[in-house]
Amino acid sequence: MSTPQYEIYAVKYAHHERTASQNFLGGDPHDGPMPMDYFVWLVRGGGIELVVDTGFNAAAAARRERELVRPVDKALALLDVDAASVRDVVITHLHYDHVGNFDLFPRATFHLQDLEMQFATGRYMCHEPMRHAFEVEDVVGMVRNVYAGRVRYHAGAAQLFPGISLHLVGGHTMGLQVVRVATRRGHVVLASDASHYYANMGEGRPFPIVYSVGDMIEGWDKLRELADSPEHIIPGHDPLVLERYPPPSKELTGIVVRLD
């Protein structure tokens, strides 16, 4: 059987006004506005409907002073996706903005790296700078999902479906994973927070929330190996994604873009 050529969508659900100095390790000598967008991703085709990450909810947005543009389930509904019916969700890592709405997916199996759960429940969380980007109830909720038989762990690279694979890169967190997808334009890599912005990876300047700078930098090399070209690597939070790719319809301009 041939490998499906999947459709991929980036769906914006939140926004944060911030400056460049907040987005680079060591700051930025030419500091200026550099806002952050928050996305979840949808991969579908060949009878498969896969959601990558689940965003955060209104309560987390208020606590962290982010603008929730639209709830994640409502955002996915714009693409005729019923969150309550989704069967597979990849959690790239357990930071608050990537796992905060797992309860919206009651039928899903969550795909997570062994090392990420180890990191989020281990000794490093004794230190506030390391745990700052986690929400304890999200982590505890995912542990409950483990005991409910709803988490599928992966140890490094794994073939999830034909043409869709997971790859451990670490760096930003101990167990950060990226998703490689076969599409009609070649292999696209959803980098998540392996590179928040095009500039992090493109200019060799790491994002400041980082478990291992060395792993983050070497992870960029892995992204380049996995993708068909640098243009096939999709950063996790860059508003430029909405400018570089077309919306699936005029009505979804500024909300959803198609990456395949």
PDB file of C-alpha atoms in Angstrom:
ATOM      1  CA  MET A   1       0.000   0.000   0.000  1.00  0.00           C
ATOM      2  CA  SER A   2       1.254   3.477  -0.803  1.00  0.00           C
ATOM      3  CA  THR A   3       1.929   5.975   1.952  1.00  0.00           C
ATOM      4  CA  PRO A   4      -0.850   8.577   2.264  1.00  0.00           C
ATOM      5  CA  GLN A   5      -0.039  12.171   1.456  1.00  0.00           C
ATOM      6  CA  TYR A   6      -1.447  13.948   4.462  1.00  0.00           C
ATOM      7  CA  GLU A   7      -2.939  17.382   4.866  1.00  0.00           C
ATOM      8  CA  ILE A   8      -1.475  19.473   7.710  1.00  0.00           C
ATOM      9  CA  TYR A   9      -3.066  22.518   9.302  1.00  0.00           C
ATOM     10  CA  ALA A  10      -1.667  25.000  11.818  1.00  0.00           C
ATOM     11  CA  VAL A  11      -4.489  26.401  13.948  1.00  0.00           C
ATOM     12  CA  LYS A  12      -3.906  29.557  15.987  1.00  0.00           C
ATOM     13  CA  TYR A  13      -5.672  29.637  19.329  1.00  0.00           C
ATOM     14  CA  ALA A  14      -3.795  32.282  21.373  1.00  0.00           C
ATOM     15  CA  HIS A  15      -1.399  35.228  21.205  1.00  0.00           C
ATOM     16  CA  HIS A  16       1.084  37.076  23.410  1.00  0.00           C
ATOM     17  CA  GLU A  17       2.622  40.490  22.851  1.00  0.00           C
ATOM     18  CA  ARG A  18       6.290  40.369  23.841  1.00  0.00           C
ATOM     19  CA  THR A  19       9.737  41.602  22.831  1.00  0.00           C
ATOM     20  CA  ALA A  20      12.659  39.924  21.103  1.00  0.00           C
ATOM     21  CA  SER A  21      14.729  39.873  24.300  1.00  0.00           C
ATOM     22  CA  GLN A  22      12.263  37.332  25.709  1.00  0.00           C
ATOM     23  CA  ASN A  23      12.782  34.977  22.776  1.00  0.00           C
ATOM     24  CA  PHE A  24      16.558  34.486  22.698  1.00  0.00           C
ATOM     25  CA  LEU A  25      18.961  33.103  25.262  1.00  0.00           C
ATOM     26  CA  GLY A  26      21.020  36.092  26.403  1.00  0.00           C
ATOM     27  CA  GLY A  27      18.462  38.594  25.145  1.00  0.00           C
ATOM     28  CA  ASP A  28      18.591  40.617  21.946  1.00  0.00           C
ATOM     29  CA  PRO A  29      20.786  43.699  21.372  1.00  0.00           C
ATOM     30  CA  HIS A  30      18.224  45.121  18.936  1.00  0.00           C
ATOM     31  CA  ASP A  31      15.234  44.570  21.173  1.00  0.00           C
ATOM     32  CA  GLY A  32      11.827  45.321  19.747  1.00  0.00           C
ATOM     33  CA  PRO A  33       8.362  43.827  19.356  1.00  0.00           C
ATOM     34  CA  MET A  34       8.375  40.093  18.604  1.00  0.00           C
ATOM     35  CA  PRO A  35       4.959  38.641  19.417  1.00  0.00           C
ATOM     36  CA  MET A  36       4.234  34.956  19.927  1.00  0.00           C
ATOM     37  CA  ASP A  37       1.380  32.945  18.432  1.00  0.00           C
ATOM     38  CA  TYR A  38       0.158  29.680  19.922  1.00  0.00           C
ATOM     39  CA  PHE A  39      -0.857  26.792  17.662  1.00  0.00           C
ATOM     40  CA  VAL A  40      -2.228  23.310  17.660  1.00  0.00           C
ATOM     41  CA  TRP A  41      -1.823  21.207  14.535  1.00  0.00           C
ATOM     42  CA  LEU A  42      -4.084  18.837  12.629  1.00  0.00           C
ATOM     43  CA  VAL A  43      -2.831  16.028  10.399  1.00  0.00           C
ATOM     44  CA  ARG A  44      -5.388  14.106   8.360  1.00  0.00           C
ATOM     45  CA  GLY A  45      -5.704  11.819   5.398  1.00  0.00           C
ATOM     46  CA  GLY A  46      -6.087   8.138   4.601  1.00  0.00           C
ATOM     47  CA  GLY A  47      -8.751   7.807   7.270  1.00  0.00           C
ATOM     48  CA  ILE A  48      -6.451   9.243   9.958  1.00  0.00           C
ATOM     49  CA  GLU A  49      -7.215  12.341  12.042  1.00  0.00           C
ATOM     50  CA  LEU A  50      -4.307  13.234  14.311  1.00  0.00           C
ATOM     51  CA  VAL A  51      -4.112  16.274  16.591  1.00  0.00           C
ATOM     52  CA  VAL A  52      -0.693  17.506  17.673  1.00  0.00           C
ATOM     53  CA  ASP A  53      -0.778  19.251  21.067  1.00  0.00           C
ATOM     54  CA  THR A  54      -3.810  20.590  22.900  1.00  0.00           C
ATOM     55  CA  GLY A  55      -3.010  24.180  23.895  1.00  0.00           C
ATOM     56  CA  PHE A  56      -4.139  25.908  27.100  1.00  0.00           C
ATOM     57  CA  ASN A  57      -7.510  26.947  28.477  1.00  0.00           C
ATOM     58  CA  ALA A  58      -8.987  30.241  29.690  1.00  0.00           C
ATOM     59  CA  ALA A  59      -7.858  29.762  33.284  1.00  0.00           C
ATOM     60  CA  ALA A  60      -4.225  29.242  32.252  1.00  0.00           C
ATOM     61  CA  ALA A  61      -4.457  32.202  29.869  1.00  0.00           C
ATOM     62  CA  ALA A  62      -5.572  34.431  32.739  1.00  0.00           C
ATOM     63  CA  ARG A  63      -2.849  33.175  35.096  1.00  0.00           C
ATOM     64  CA  ARG A  64      -0.115  33.669  32.529  1.00  0.00           C
ATOM     65  CA  GLU A  65      -1.512  36.832  30.932  1.00  0.00           C
ATOM     66  CA  ARG A  66      -1.936  35.385  27.462  1.00  0.00           C
ATOM     67  CA  GLU A  67      -4.699  36.251  25.036  1.00  0.00           C
ATOM     68  CA  LEU A  68      -6.896  33.260  24.307  1.00  0.00           C
ATOM     69  CA  VAL A  69      -8.157  34.009  20.813  1.00  0.00           C
ATOM     70  CA  ARG A  70     -10.504  31.005  20.702  1.00  0.00           C
ATOM     71  CA  PRO A  71     -10.870  27.788  22.706  1.00  0.00           C
ATOM     72  CA  VAL A  72      -9.008  24.904  21.102  1.00  0.00           C
ATOM     73  CA  ASP A  73     -12.092  22.757  20.540  1.00  0.00           C
ATOM     74  CA  LYS A  74     -13.838  25.674  18.818  1.00  0.00           C
ATOM     75  CA  ALA A  75     -10.733  26.309  16.717  1.00  0.00           C
ATOM     76  CA  LEU A  76     -10.585  22.682  15.582  1.00  0.00           C
ATOM     77  CA  ALA A  77     -14.301  22.767  14.816  1.00  0.00           C
ATOM     78  CA  LEU A  78     -13.483  25.324  12.105  1.00  0.00           C
ATOM     79  CA  LEU A  79     -11.929  22.357  10.276  1.00  0.00           C
ATOM     80  CA  ASP A  80     -14.897  20.087  11.037  1.00  0.00           C
ATOM     81  CA  VAL A  81     -12.993  18.287  13.773  1.00  0.00           C
ATOM     82  CA  ASP A  82     -14.892  17.153  16.852  1.00  0.00           C
ATOM     83  CA  ALA A  83     -12.325  17.075  19.664  1.00  0.00           C
ATOM     84  CA  ALA A  84     -14.447  14.597  21.596  1.00  0.00           C
ATOM     85  CA  SER A  85     -14.143  12.090  18.745  1.00  0.00           C
ATOM     86  CA  VAL A  86     -10.393  12.347  18.074  1.00  0.00           C
ATOM     87  CA  ARG A  87      -8.630   9.024  18.701  1.00  0.00           C
ATOM     88  CA  ASP A  88      -4.935  10.018  18.651  1.00  0.00           C
ATOM     89  CA  VAL A  89      -3.170  13.075  20.082  1.00  0.00           C
ATOM     90  CA  VAL A  90       0.569  13.664  20.050  1.00  0.00           C
ATOM     91  CA  ILE A  91       1.831  15.637  23.032  1.00  0.00           C
ATOM     92  CA  THR A  92       5.164  17.086  21.935  1.00  0.00           C
ATOM     93  CA  HIS A  93       5.978  17.991  25.544  1.00  0.00           C
ATOM     94  CA  LEU A  94       4.169  18.730  28.794  1.00  0.00           C
ATOM     95  CA  HIS A  95       4.467  22.520  29.014  1.00  0.00           C
ATOM     96  CA  TYR A  96       1.219  24.298  29.838  1.00  0.00           C
ATOM     97  CA  ASP A  97       0.634  25.560  26.296  1.00  0.00           C
ATOM     98  CA  HIS A  98       0.904  22.110  24.713  1.00  0.00           C
ATOM     99  CA  VAL A  99      -1.106  19.832  27.026  1.00  0.00           C
ATOM    100  CA  GLY A 100      -3.574  22.114  28.810  1.00  0.00           C
ATOM    101  CA  ASN A 101      -6.793  20.881  27.206  1.00  0.00           C
ATOM    102  CA  PHE A 102      -6.308  17.121  27.272  1.00  0.00           C
ATOM    103  CA  ASP A 103      -9.754  16.828  28.874  1.00  0.00           C
ATOM    104  CA  LEU A 104     -11.329  18.004  25.592  1.00  0.00           C
ATOM    105  CA  PHE A 105     -10.230  14.681  24.027  1.00  0.00           C
ATOM    106  CA  PRO A 106     -11.973  11.997  26.117  1.00  0.00           C
ATOM    107  CA  ARG A 107     -11.554   9.220  23.522  1.00  0.00           C
ATOM    108  CA  ALA A 108      -7.948   9.921  22.595  1.00  0.00           C
ATOM    109  CA  THR A 109      -4.780   7.979  23.193  1.00  0.00           C
ATOM    110  CA  PHE A 110      -1.984  10.406  24.063  1.00  0.00           C
ATOM    111  CA  HIS A 111       1.458   9.794  22.549  1.00  0.00           C
ATOM    112  CA  LEU A 112       4.304  10.926  24.795  1.00  0.00           C
ATOM    113  CA  GLN A 113       8.011  10.285  25.171  1.00  0.00           C
ATOM    114  CA  ASP A 114       9.193   8.300  28.210  1.00  0.00           C
ATOM    115  CA  LEU A 115      11.741  10.996  28.997  1.00  0.00           C
ATOM    116  CA  GLU A 116       9.142  13.749  29.072  1.00  0.00           C
ATOM    117  CA  MET A 117       7.142  12.159  31.871  1.00  0.00           C
ATOM    118  CA  GLN A 118      10.394  11.402  33.681  1.00  0.00           C
ATOM    119  CA  PHE A 119      11.344  15.058  33.383  1.00  0.00           C
ATOM    120  CA  ALA A 120       7.963  16.487  34.427  1.00  0.00           C
ATOM    121  CA  THR A 121       7.701  14.290  37.524  1.00  0.00           C
ATOM    122  CA  GLY A 122      11.373  14.045  38.478  1.00  0.00           C
ATOM    123  CA  ARG A 123      13.953  15.882  40.517  1.00  0.00           C
ATOM    124  CA  TYR A 124      14.278  18.876  38.189  1.00  0.00           C
ATOM    125  CA  MET A 125      10.767  19.985  39.119  1.00  0.00           C
ATOM    126  CA  CYS A 126      12.075  20.768  42.618  1.00  0.00           C
ATOM    127  CA  HIS A 127      13.486  23.967  41.078  1.00  0.00           C
ATOM    128  CA  GLU A 128      11.141  26.813  40.134  1.00  0.00           C
ATOM    129  CA  PRO A 129      12.977  27.876  36.946  1.00  0.00           C
ATOM    130  CA  MET A 130      12.620  24.342  35.584  1.00  0.00           C
ATOM    131  CA  ARG A 131       8.956  23.883  36.529  1.00  0.00           C
ATOM    132  CA  HIS A 132       7.765  27.376  35.628  1.00  0.00           C
ATOM    133  CA  ALA A 133       6.403  26.379  32.198  1.00  0.00           C
ATOM    134  CA  PHE A 134       4.517  23.377  33.589  1.00  0.00           C
ATOM    135  CA  GLU A 135       1.074  23.369  35.190  1.00  0.00           C
ATOM    136  CA  VAL A 136       0.945  20.790  37.963  1.00  0.00           C
ATOM    137  CA  GLU A 137      -2.677  19.838  37.243  1.00  0.00           C
ATOM    138  CA  ASP A 138      -1.804  19.120  33.613  1.00  0.00           C
ATOM    139  CA  VAL A 139       1.019  16.823  34.664  1.00  0.00           C
ATOM    140  CA  VAL A 140      -1.095  15.099  37.316  1.00  0.00           C
ATOM    141  CA  GLY A 141      -3.915  14.772  34.790  1.00  0.00           C
ATOM    142  CA  MET A 142      -1.603  13.039  32.343  1.00  0.00           C
ATOM    143  CA  VAL A 143      -0.475  10.658  35.087  1.00  0.00           C
ATOM    144  CA  ARG A 144      -4.146   9.823  35.633  1.00  0.00           C
ATOM    145  CA  ASN A 145      -4.427   9.131  31.912  1.00  0.00           C
ATOM    146  CA  VAL A 146      -1.521   6.709  32.248  1.00  0.00           C
ATOM    147  CA  TYR A 147      -3.428   4.788  34.894  1.00  0.00           C
ATOM    148  CA  ALA A 148      -6.542   4.890  32.715  1.00  0.00           C
ATOM    149  CA  GLY A 149      -4.630   3.181  29.907  1.00  0.00           C
ATOM    150  CA  ARG A 150      -4.770   6.208  27.644  1.00  0.00           C
ATOM    151  CA  VAL A 151      -1.075   7.072  27.252  1.00  0.00           C
ATOM    152  CA  ARG A 152       1.183   5.339  24.752  1.00  0.00           C
ATOM    153  CA  TYR A 153       4.828   5.899  25.563  1.00  0.00           C
ATOM    154  CA  HIS A 154       7.611   6.114  22.999  1.00  0.00           C
ATOM    155  CA  ALA A 155      11.360   5.801  23.526  1.00  0.00           C
ATOM    156  CA  GLY A 156      12.967   7.810  20.744  1.00  0.00           C
ATOM    157  CA  ALA A 157      11.867   7.472  17.127  1.00  0.00           C
ATOM    158  CA  ALA A 158       8.576   5.706  16.425  1.00  0.00           C
ATOM    159  CA  GLN A 159       6.383   5.087  13.399  1.00  0.00           C
ATOM    160  CA  LEU A 160       2.921   6.208  14.443  1.00  0.00           C
ATOM    161  CA  PHE A 161       1.111   5.640  11.138  1.00  0.00           C
ATOM    162  CA  PRO A 162       2.354   5.091   7.571  1.00  0.00           C
ATOM    163  CA  GLY A 163       4.080   8.372   6.691  1.00  0.00           C
ATOM    164  CA  ILE A 164       3.824   9.828  10.217  1.00  0.00           C
ATOM    165  CA  SER A 165       6.682   9.378  12.674  1.00  0.00           C
ATOM    166  CA  LEU A 166       7.766  10.787  16.040  1.00  0.00           C
ATOM    167  CA  HIS A 167      11.330  11.805  16.832  1.00  0.00           C
ATOM    168  CA  LEU A 168      12.920  12.639  20.167  1.00  0.00           C
ATOM    169  CA  VAL A 169      15.008  15.824  20.080  1.00  0.00           C
ATOM    170  CA  GLY A 170      14.991  17.087  23.666  1.00  0.00           C
ATOM    171  CA  GLY A 171      16.643  20.433  24.336  1.00  0.00           C
ATOM    172  CA  HIS A 172      13.702  22.630  25.258  1.00  0.00           C
ATOM    173  CA  THR A 173      12.588  19.874  27.627  1.00  0.00           C
ATOM    174  CA  MET A 174      14.158  16.489  28.286  1.00  0.00           C
ATOM    175  CA  GLY A 175      11.559  14.620  26.227  1.00  0.00           C
ATOM    176  CA  LEU A 176      10.491  17.031  23.502  1.00  0.00           C
ATOM    177  CA  GLN A 177       9.438  15.198  20.339  1.00  0.00           C
ATOM    178  CA  VAL A 178       8.743  16.426  16.810  1.00  0.00           C
ATOM    179  CA  VAL A 179       6.424  15.001  14.158  1.00  0.00           C
ATOM    180  CA  ARG A 180       7.489  14.117  10.601  1.00  0.00           C
ATOM    181  CA  VAL A 181       4.658  13.908   8.053  1.00  0.00           C
ATOM    182  CA  ALA A 182       4.603  12.778   4.422  1.00  0.00           C
ATOM    183  CA  THR A 183       2.745  15.317   2.284  1.00  0.00           C
ATOM    184  CA  ARG A 184       2.324  16.101  -1.396  1.00  0.00           C
ATOM    185  CA  ARG A 185       5.216  18.602  -1.141  1.00  0.00           C
ATOM    186  CA  GLY A 186       7.519  16.222   0.715  1.00  0.00           C
ATOM    187  CA  HIS A 187       8.287  15.480   4.338  1.00  0.00           C
ATOM    188  CA  VAL A 188       7.184  18.291   6.645  1.00  0.00           C
ATOM    189  CA  VAL A 189       8.405  18.446  10.243  1.00  0.00           C
ATOM    190  CA  LEU A 190       6.247  19.989  12.943  1.00  0.00           C
ATOM    191  CA  ALA A 191       9.074  21.250  15.140  1.00  0.00           C
ATOM    192  CA  SER A 192       6.954  22.435  18.054  1.00  0.00           C
ATOM    193  CA  ASP A 193       9.315  24.081  20.550  1.00  0.00           C
ATOM    194  CA  ALA A 194      12.489  22.617  19.084  1.00  0.00           C
ATOM    195  CA  SER A 195      12.473  26.056  17.447  1.00  0.00           C
ATOM    196  CA  HIS A 196       9.871  28.542  18.666  1.00  0.00           C
ATOM    197  CA  TYR A 197      10.622  30.955  15.822  1.00  0.00           C
ATOM    198  CA  TYR A 198      12.295  30.644  12.449  1.00  0.00           C
ATOM    199  CA  ALA A 199      15.018  32.890  13.878  1.00  0.00           C
ATOM    200  CA  ASN A 200      15.931  30.581  16.765  1.00  0.00           C
ATOM    201  CA  MET A 201      17.060  27.815  14.464  1.00  0.00           C
ATOM    202  CA  GLY A 202      17.889  29.964  11.444  1.00  0.00           C
ATOM    203  CA  GLU A 203      20.189  32.305  13.355  1.00  0.00           C
ATOM    204  CA  GLY A 204      21.506  29.716  15.810  1.00  0.00           C
ATOM    205  CA  ARG A 205      20.069  31.522  18.838  1.00  0.00           C
ATOM    206  CA  PRO A 206      18.289  29.257  21.345  1.00  0.00           C
ATOM    207  CA  PHE A 207      15.040  30.128  23.062  1.00  0.00           C
ATOM    208  CA  PRO A 208      15.708  30.921  26.759  1.00  0.00           C
ATOM    209  CA  ILE A 209      13.459  28.220  28.251  1.00  0.00           C
ATOM    210  CA  VAL A 210      15.776  25.282  27.791  1.00  0.00           C
ATOM    211  CA  TYR A 211      16.722  22.073  29.604  1.00  0.00           C
ATOM    212  CA  SER A 212      19.861  21.414  27.524  1.00  0.00           C
ATOM    213  CA  VAL A 213      21.325  23.990  25.153  1.00  0.00           C
ATOM    214  CA  GLY A 214      23.516  21.328  23.563  1.00  0.00           C
ATOM    215  CA  ASP A 215      20.564  19.057  22.869  1.00  0.00           C
ATOM    216  CA  MET A 216      18.582  21.979  21.479  1.00  0.00           C
ATOM    217  CA  ILE A 217      21.312  22.931  19.014  1.00  0.00           C
ATOM    218  CA  GLU A 218      21.933  19.347  17.925  1.00  0.00           C
ATOM    219  CA  GLY A 219      18.176  18.937  17.606  1.00  0.00           C
ATOM    220  CA  TRP A 220      18.221  21.533  14.845  1.00  0.00           C
ATOM    221  CA  ASP A 221      20.531  19.263  12.862  1.00  0.00           C
ATOM    222  CA  LYS A 222      18.075  16.417  13.345  1.00  0.00           C
ATOM    223  CA  LEU A 223      15.226  18.615  12.079  1.00  0.00           C
ATOM    224  CA  ARG A 224      17.230  19.351   8.934  1.00  0.00           C
ATOM    225  CA  GLU A 225      17.839  15.638   8.401  1.00  0.00           C
ATOM    226  CA  LEU A 226      14.160  14.795   8.819  1.00  0.00           C
ATOM    227  CA  ALA A 227      12.742  17.544   6.594  1.00  0.00           C
ATOM    228  CA  ASP A 228      13.047  17.744   2.828  1.00  0.00           C
ATOM    229  CA  SER A 229      14.361  21.312   3.107  1.00  0.00           C
ATOM    230  CA  PRO A 230      14.520  24.141   5.667  1.00  0.00           C
ATOM    231  CA  GLU A 231      11.212  25.356   4.232  1.00  0.00           C
ATOM    232  CA  HIS A 232       9.646  22.072   5.352  1.00  0.00           C
ATOM    233  CA  ILE A 233      10.344  22.805   9.049  1.00  0.00           C
ATOM    234  CA  ILE A 234       7.462  24.488  10.893  1.00  0.00           C
ATOM    235  CA  PRO A 235       8.379  26.368  14.083  1.00  0.00           C
ATOM    236  CA  GLY A 236       6.105  26.186  17.090  1.00  0.00           C
ATOM    237  CA  HIS A 237       5.159  29.804  17.787  1.00  0.00           C
ATOM    238  CA  ASP A 238       6.137  32.093  14.934  1.00  0.00           C
ATOM    239  CA  PRO A 239       3.440  34.458  13.575  1.00  0.00           C
ATOM    240  CA  LEU A 240       5.280  34.264  10.249  1.00  0.00           C
ATOM    241  CA  VAL A 241       3.737  30.813   9.742  1.00  0.00           C
ATOM    242  CA  LEU A 242       0.420  32.542   9.118  1.00  0.00           C
ATOM    243  CA  GLU A 243       2.067  34.749   6.499  1.00  0.00           C
ATOM    244  CA  ARG A 244       4.079  32.088   4.676  1.00  0.00           C
ATOM    245  CA  TYR A 245       1.295  29.557   4.188  1.00  0.00           C
ATOM    246  CA  PRO A 246      -2.183  29.914   2.680  1.00  0.00           C
ATOM    247  CA  PRO A 247      -5.461  29.605   4.570  1.00  0.00           C
ATOM    248  CA  PRO A 248      -7.718  26.723   3.488  1.00  0.00           C
ATOM    249  CA  SER A 249     -10.432  29.308   2.834  1.00  0.00           C
ATOM    250  CA  LYS A 250     -10.768  33.081   2.834  1.00  0.00           C
ATOM    251  CA  GLU A 251     -12.889  32.910   5.984  1.00  0.00           C
ATOM    252  CA  LEU A 252     -10.033  31.294   7.927  1.00  0.00           C
ATOM    253  CA  THR A 253      -7.423  33.923   7.062  1.00  0.00           C
ATOM    254  CA  GLY A 254      -5.313  34.705  10.116  1.00  0.00           C
ATOM    255  CA  ILE A 255      -6.658  31.660  11.961  1.00  0.00           C
ATOM    256  CA  VAL A 256      -5.694  28.518  10.021  1.00  0.00           C
ATOM    257  CA  VAL A 257      -3.074  27.815   7.371  1.00  0.00           C
ATOM    258  CA  ARG A 258      -2.405  24.701   5.357  1.00  0.00           C
ATOM    259  CA  LEU A 259       1.179  23.453   5.582  1.00  0.00           C
ATOM    260  CA  ASP A 260       1.194  20.622   3.059  1.00  0.00           C
TER     261      ASP A 260
END
